[in-house]
Amino acid sequence: GSLVCYTKISPHKSSPRDHAIDTITIHCMAGNASIESCGETFQTKEASSNYGIGSDGRIAQYVSEQDRSWCTSSRANDNRAITIEVANTDGAPDWPVSDKAYEALIYLVADICHRNKIKKLRWEGNSQLIGQIDRQNMTVHRWFENKACPGNYLYNRHGDIARRVNDILDQLEVDEMDFSTLTDEQVDSLTKRISDRLAKKSTSDYAHASSQKAISSGLFVDGNHDGLVDDPHGYMTREQLAVVLDRAGEFDKQASRSKQT
C-alpha cells in the first residue's frame, strides 16, 4: 500500500513536469512542523514539495509526482527531481531530524526509486556533478541558493541514505526475479553482488572468536584451490562444507592421538 497517510495538494506547482524523474532532492523544513501544517503553508506560500515527513514518521504528499514542485530554487532540478521536506527536531547549524522521520525517509526514497526505475542512488557530495546522473542523482538545495538546507544532519547522511536505499532496491530486484529464466551470466552477476556485500560486513560479535579460531587453525583457509572460498565470512557450498567437516574430523583424530602420546 501507499506510504502516504495525508494528502494536501498545493496550487503552487507546474503541471506536468517536463523531464523524466531521475533525481532525489531531500530538504529540511527548518522547523518541527507537522505534515498538516506544512501542507497548509504550501496552500498560501508560493512554494511546495512533492512529499513531506513529520517527526512522527508520517508521510504527506503535496504535489503529484507527475508535476513539478516549487522547492529547490531551480526549475531544471525540480523538473527532474522528487522533492521531500523533512521536519526538524532542533535548529541551526545541524537541523537534526527524528529517528522516525529518518527511517520513513529511507523507505519513501526507496519506494520512489523503485516505482520510477531509478536502479541505484548515487552520491559524491559534488555540486559540479549536477545533472550527471550516472555519477550522482541526489542534489541539495544549498547548491542552488545560499541556504543551509537540508542542514548538516541530513547532508552528512546522504551517503548512508544512498547505501540503505540501494540495499532495499537490490532486495526488491531479487524478490521480483523469475529465477527460472535467469541466464548463467545473470546468476554469476547476482552471486557476485551478494558476495561483495557480505565482504563489506564485519563478523558478528557472537561469531568473531569462533571465526578467528577456524581461520587460524586451518579449518577455514583462503583460496579456492583448497576447496574453500576466499572470503571466510561468505556463503559456503555443500562441497566446501564437506571439506570443512572432513578437516574437522582430521583435527579431532590428531588431537586424540596427541592425548594418547
Short mmCIF file of C-alpha atoms in Angstrom, two decimals:
data_model
loop_
_atom_site.label_atom_id
_atom_site.label_comp_id
_atom_site.label_asym_id
_atom_site.label_seq_id
_atom_site.Cartn_x
_atom_site.Cartn_y
_atom_site.Cartn_z
CA GLY A 1 0.00 0.00 0.00
CA SER A 2 0.90 3.65 -0.21
CA LEU A 3 3.26 5.12 2.37
CA VAL A 4 1.32 8.39 2.21
CA CYS A 5 -1.18 8.94 5.03
CA TYR A 6 -2.11 12.58 4.33
CA THR A 7 -2.63 14.46 1.05
CA LYS A 8 -2.98 18.20 0.62
CA ILE A 9 -2.23 19.20 -2.97
CA SER A 10 -0.63 22.61 -3.31
CA PRO A 11 -1.72 25.00 -6.06
CA HIS A 12 1.91 26.08 -6.37
CA LYS A 13 3.26 23.62 -8.90
CA SER A 14 3.88 23.25 -12.62
CA SER A 15 1.88 20.59 -14.42
CA PRO A 16 3.16 18.41 -15.88
CA ARG A 17 6.91 18.25 -15.23
CA ASP A 18 8.97 18.45 -18.42
CA HIS A 19 11.66 15.89 -17.54
CA ALA A 20 11.72 12.25 -16.52
CA ILE A 21 12.18 11.64 -12.79
CA ASP A 22 15.82 10.67 -12.24
CA THR A 23 16.89 12.65 -9.15
CA ILE A 24 16.08 12.81 -5.43
CA THR A 25 16.30 16.10 -3.51
CA ILE A 26 15.91 15.99 0.28
CA HIS A 27 15.08 19.25 2.08
CA CYS A 28 14.57 20.25 5.70
CA MET A 29 11.55 22.21 6.89
CA ALA A 30 13.69 24.46 9.13
CA GLY A 31 11.20 23.77 11.89
CA ASN A 32 9.28 20.99 13.58
CA ALA A 33 6.12 21.35 11.52
CA SER A 34 3.54 18.61 11.28
CA ILE A 35 2.71 17.28 7.84
CA GLU A 36 -0.67 19.00 8.12
CA SER A 37 0.76 22.42 8.96
CA CYS A 38 3.37 22.09 6.22
CA GLY A 39 0.58 21.29 3.80
CA GLU A 40 -1.32 24.38 4.90
CA THR A 41 1.79 26.51 4.38
CA PHE A 42 2.07 25.28 0.80
CA GLN A 43 -1.53 26.39 0.19
CA THR A 44 -0.59 30.05 0.62
CA LYS A 45 3.19 30.35 0.29
CA GLU A 46 4.43 30.18 -3.30
CA ALA A 47 6.42 27.03 -2.62
CA SER A 48 5.80 23.31 -2.44
CA SER A 49 7.40 19.87 -2.38
CA ASN A 50 6.28 16.52 -3.66
CA TYR A 51 6.35 14.96 -0.18
CA GLY A 52 6.73 15.89 3.47
CA ILE A 53 7.74 13.82 6.51
CA GLY A 54 6.87 14.76 10.08
CA SER A 55 8.92 13.99 13.18
CA ASP A 56 6.34 11.30 13.98
CA GLY A 57 7.36 9.48 10.79
CA ARG A 58 4.11 10.16 8.93
CA ILE A 59 4.34 10.97 5.23
CA ALA A 60 2.32 13.50 3.24
CA GLN A 61 2.01 14.31 -0.44
CA TYR A 62 1.68 17.92 -1.56
CA VAL A 63 2.43 17.68 -5.29
CA SER A 64 1.82 14.68 -7.55
CA GLU A 65 4.95 13.00 -8.87
CA GLN A 66 3.88 13.80 -12.42
CA ASP A 67 4.03 17.51 -11.56
CA ARG A 68 6.97 19.78 -10.71
CA SER A 69 7.11 21.16 -7.20
CA TRP A 70 8.48 24.64 -6.45
CA CYS A 71 11.11 23.59 -3.96
CA THR A 72 14.77 23.89 -4.87
CA SER A 73 15.20 27.39 -6.38
CA SER A 74 15.97 25.62 -9.65
CA ARG A 75 13.41 24.99 -12.36
CA ALA A 76 15.71 22.43 -14.02
CA ASN A 77 16.28 20.48 -10.82
CA ASP A 78 12.63 20.46 -9.76
CA ASN A 79 11.55 19.23 -13.18
CA ARG A 80 13.67 16.10 -12.84
CA ALA A 81 13.63 15.60 -9.05
CA ILE A 82 11.24 14.28 -6.47
CA THR A 83 11.49 16.74 -3.58
CA ILE A 84 10.97 15.78 0.06
CA GLU A 85 10.66 18.12 3.06
CA VAL A 86 11.64 16.60 6.43
CA ALA A 87 10.71 18.16 9.80
CA ASN A 88 13.49 19.14 12.20
CA THR A 89 13.68 18.42 15.93
CA ASP A 90 16.19 21.24 16.54
CA GLY A 91 17.67 24.25 14.78
CA ALA A 92 20.89 25.52 13.28
CA PRO A 93 23.51 24.58 12.43
CA ASP A 94 22.69 20.87 12.13
CA TRP A 95 18.89 20.90 11.80
CA PRO A 96 18.57 17.29 13.06
CA VAL A 97 15.57 15.06 12.35
CA SER A 98 13.95 12.36 14.45
CA ASP A 99 14.79 8.68 14.06
CA LYS A 100 11.21 8.04 12.93
CA ALA A 101 11.46 10.71 10.24
CA TYR A 102 14.82 9.35 9.08
CA GLU A 103 13.54 5.79 8.79
CA ALA A 104 10.43 6.99 6.94
CA LEU A 105 12.70 8.92 4.58
CA ILE A 106 14.68 5.79 3.71
CA TYR A 107 11.57 3.80 2.82
CA LEU A 108 9.93 6.67 0.96
CA VAL A 109 13.01 7.26 -1.20
CA ALA A 110 13.34 3.53 -1.90
CA ASP A 111 9.68 3.41 -2.94
CA ILE A 112 10.09 6.44 -5.21
CA CYS A 113 13.21 4.99 -6.84
CA HIS A 114 11.61 1.59 -7.33
CA ARG A 115 8.49 2.94 -8.98
CA ASN A 116 10.42 5.36 -11.20
CA LYS A 117 13.02 2.79 -12.33
CA ILE A 118 15.92 4.51 -10.59
CA LYS A 119 18.11 1.43 -10.17
CA LYS A 120 20.67 2.97 -7.83
CA LEU A 121 21.12 6.12 -5.78
CA ARG A 122 24.49 7.80 -6.27
CA TRP A 123 26.08 10.46 -4.08
CA GLU A 124 29.52 12.07 -4.20
CA GLY A 125 28.71 15.35 -2.47
CA ASN A 126 29.92 17.24 -5.54
CA SER A 127 27.91 20.19 -6.87
CA GLN A 128 29.85 20.01 -10.13
CA LEU A 129 28.05 16.76 -10.94
CA ILE A 130 24.53 18.22 -11.07
CA GLY A 131 22.70 16.51 -13.93
CA GLN A 132 25.34 13.79 -14.35
CA ILE A 133 23.03 11.10 -13.01
CA ASP A 134 25.36 8.25 -13.92
CA ARG A 135 27.62 9.57 -11.13
CA GLN A 136 25.27 11.46 -8.81
CA ASN A 137 21.48 11.55 -8.78
CA MET A 138 20.96 13.25 -5.42
CA THR A 139 21.00 17.04 -5.14
CA VAL A 140 20.61 19.54 -2.28
CA HIS A 141 19.03 22.98 -2.06
CA ARG A 142 22.26 24.62 -0.85
CA TRP A 143 23.76 24.02 -4.28
CA PHE A 144 21.18 26.26 -5.94
CA GLU A 145 20.71 29.03 -3.36
CA ASN A 146 22.54 30.41 -0.33
CA LYS A 147 20.76 28.19 2.17
CA ALA A 148 21.74 25.66 4.83
CA CYS A 149 19.12 23.23 3.52
CA PRO A 150 18.93 20.30 4.10
CA GLY A 151 21.01 21.03 7.22
CA ASN A 152 24.25 19.31 8.14
CA TYR A 153 22.49 16.41 9.84
CA LEU A 154 20.84 15.17 6.64
CA TYR A 155 23.57 16.41 4.30
CA ASN A 156 26.23 14.37 6.10
CA ARG A 157 23.99 11.30 5.93
CA HIS A 158 23.37 11.33 2.19
CA GLY A 159 25.91 8.54 1.70
CA ASP A 160 24.14 6.42 4.32
CA ILE A 161 20.77 7.19 2.77
CA ALA A 162 22.03 6.06 -0.64
CA ARG A 163 23.53 2.87 0.82
CA ARG A 164 20.40 1.88 2.72
CA VAL A 165 18.07 2.72 -0.16
CA ASN A 166 20.24 0.69 -2.53
CA ASP A 167 20.09 -2.29 -0.16
CA ILE A 168 16.29 -2.14 -0.34
CA LEU A 169 16.31 -1.72 -4.14
CA ASP A 170 18.61 -4.73 -4.52
CA GLN A 171 16.30 -6.84 -2.37
CA LEU A 172 13.24 -5.73 -4.33
CA GLU A 173 15.00 -6.65 -7.57
CA VAL A 174 15.76 -10.13 -6.23
CA ASP A 175 12.19 -10.58 -4.97
CA GLU A 176 10.81 -9.80 -8.42
CA MET A 177 13.20 -12.04 -10.38
CA ASP A 178 11.95 -15.05 -12.27
CA PHE A 179 14.81 -17.39 -11.40
CA SER A 180 13.62 -19.95 -13.94
CA THR A 181 14.61 -17.61 -16.77
CA LEU A 182 17.97 -16.37 -15.44
CA THR A 183 21.00 -16.97 -17.63
CA ASP A 184 24.26 -18.29 -16.19
CA GLU A 185 25.74 -14.81 -16.60
CA GLN A 186 22.88 -13.26 -14.60
CA VAL A 187 23.28 -15.84 -11.84
CA ASP A 188 27.03 -15.16 -11.70
CA SER A 189 26.41 -11.41 -11.55
CA LEU A 190 23.84 -11.78 -8.77
CA THR A 191 26.13 -14.08 -6.78
CA LYS A 192 29.00 -11.61 -7.07
CA ARG A 193 26.83 -8.74 -5.84
CA ILE A 194 25.79 -10.78 -2.79
CA SER A 195 29.39 -11.81 -2.10
CA ASP A 196 30.63 -8.23 -2.42
CA ARG A 197 28.03 -7.07 0.09
CA LEU A 198 28.92 -9.82 2.54
CA ALA A 199 32.62 -8.96 2.23
CA LYS A 200 31.90 -5.42 3.41
CA LYS A 201 30.19 -6.61 6.58
CA SER A 202 32.22 -7.31 9.70
CA THR A 203 31.85 -10.58 11.58
CA SER A 204 29.05 -10.57 14.14
CA ASP A 205 30.33 -10.29 17.71
CA TYR A 206 28.95 -13.67 18.73
CA ALA A 207 30.84 -15.43 15.90
CA HIS A 208 34.06 -13.43 15.83
CA ALA A 209 36.12 -15.60 18.22
CA SER A 210 34.99 -18.84 16.58
CA SER A 211 35.65 -17.49 13.09
CA GLN A 212 39.17 -16.39 14.03
CA LYS A 213 39.86 -19.77 15.62
CA ALA A 214 38.66 -21.60 12.48
CA ILE A 215 40.85 -19.42 10.27
CA SER A 216 43.99 -19.64 12.43
CA SER A 217 43.68 -23.41 12.87
CA GLY A 218 43.40 -24.01 9.13
CA LEU A 219 39.79 -25.17 9.23
CA PHE A 220 38.93 -22.16 7.07
CA VAL A 221 41.70 -21.19 4.67
CA ASP A 222 41.83 -18.75 1.81
CA GLY A 223 41.95 -19.91 -1.77
CA ASN A 224 39.58 -21.98 -3.89
CA HIS A 225 42.39 -24.44 -4.58
CA ASP A 226 41.93 -25.64 -1.00
CA GLY A 227 38.24 -26.13 -1.51
CA LEU A 228 37.16 -23.05 0.42
CA VAL A 229 36.08 -19.59 -0.65
CA ASP A 230 38.45 -16.63 -0.44
CA ASP A 231 36.11 -14.83 1.95
CA PRO A 232 35.82 -16.85 5.18
CA HIS A 233 32.73 -14.80 6.10
CA GLY A 234 30.83 -15.55 2.88
CA TYR A 235 28.41 -18.29 1.86
CA MET A 236 29.53 -21.91 1.64
CA THR A 237 28.61 -24.54 -0.94
CA ARG A 238 27.89 -28.12 0.03
CA GLU A 239 31.26 -29.17 -1.42
CA GLN A 240 33.02 -26.60 0.75
CA LEU A 241 31.05 -27.73 3.79
CA ALA A 242 32.18 -31.29 3.13
CA VAL A 243 35.81 -30.12 3.14
CA VAL A 244 35.33 -28.28 6.45
CA LEU A 245 33.70 -31.29 8.09
CA ASP A 246 36.41 -33.60 6.76
CA ARG A 247 39.11 -31.28 8.09
CA ALA A 248 37.35 -31.05 11.45
CA GLY A 249 37.36 -34.84 11.64
CA GLU A 250 41.08 -34.95 10.88
CA PHE A 251 41.75 -32.33 13.56
CA ASP A 252 39.82 -34.43 16.09
CA LYS A 253 41.89 -37.50 15.18
CA GLN A 254 45.13 -35.57 15.55
CA ALA A 255 44.02 -34.18 18.93
CA SER A 256 43.08 -37.68 20.10
CA ARG A 257 46.48 -39.12 19.06
CA SER A 258 48.27 -36.27 20.84
CA LYS A 259 46.45 -37.06 24.08
CA GLN A 260 47.36 -40.76 23.80
CA THR A 261 51.03 -39.96 23.43
#
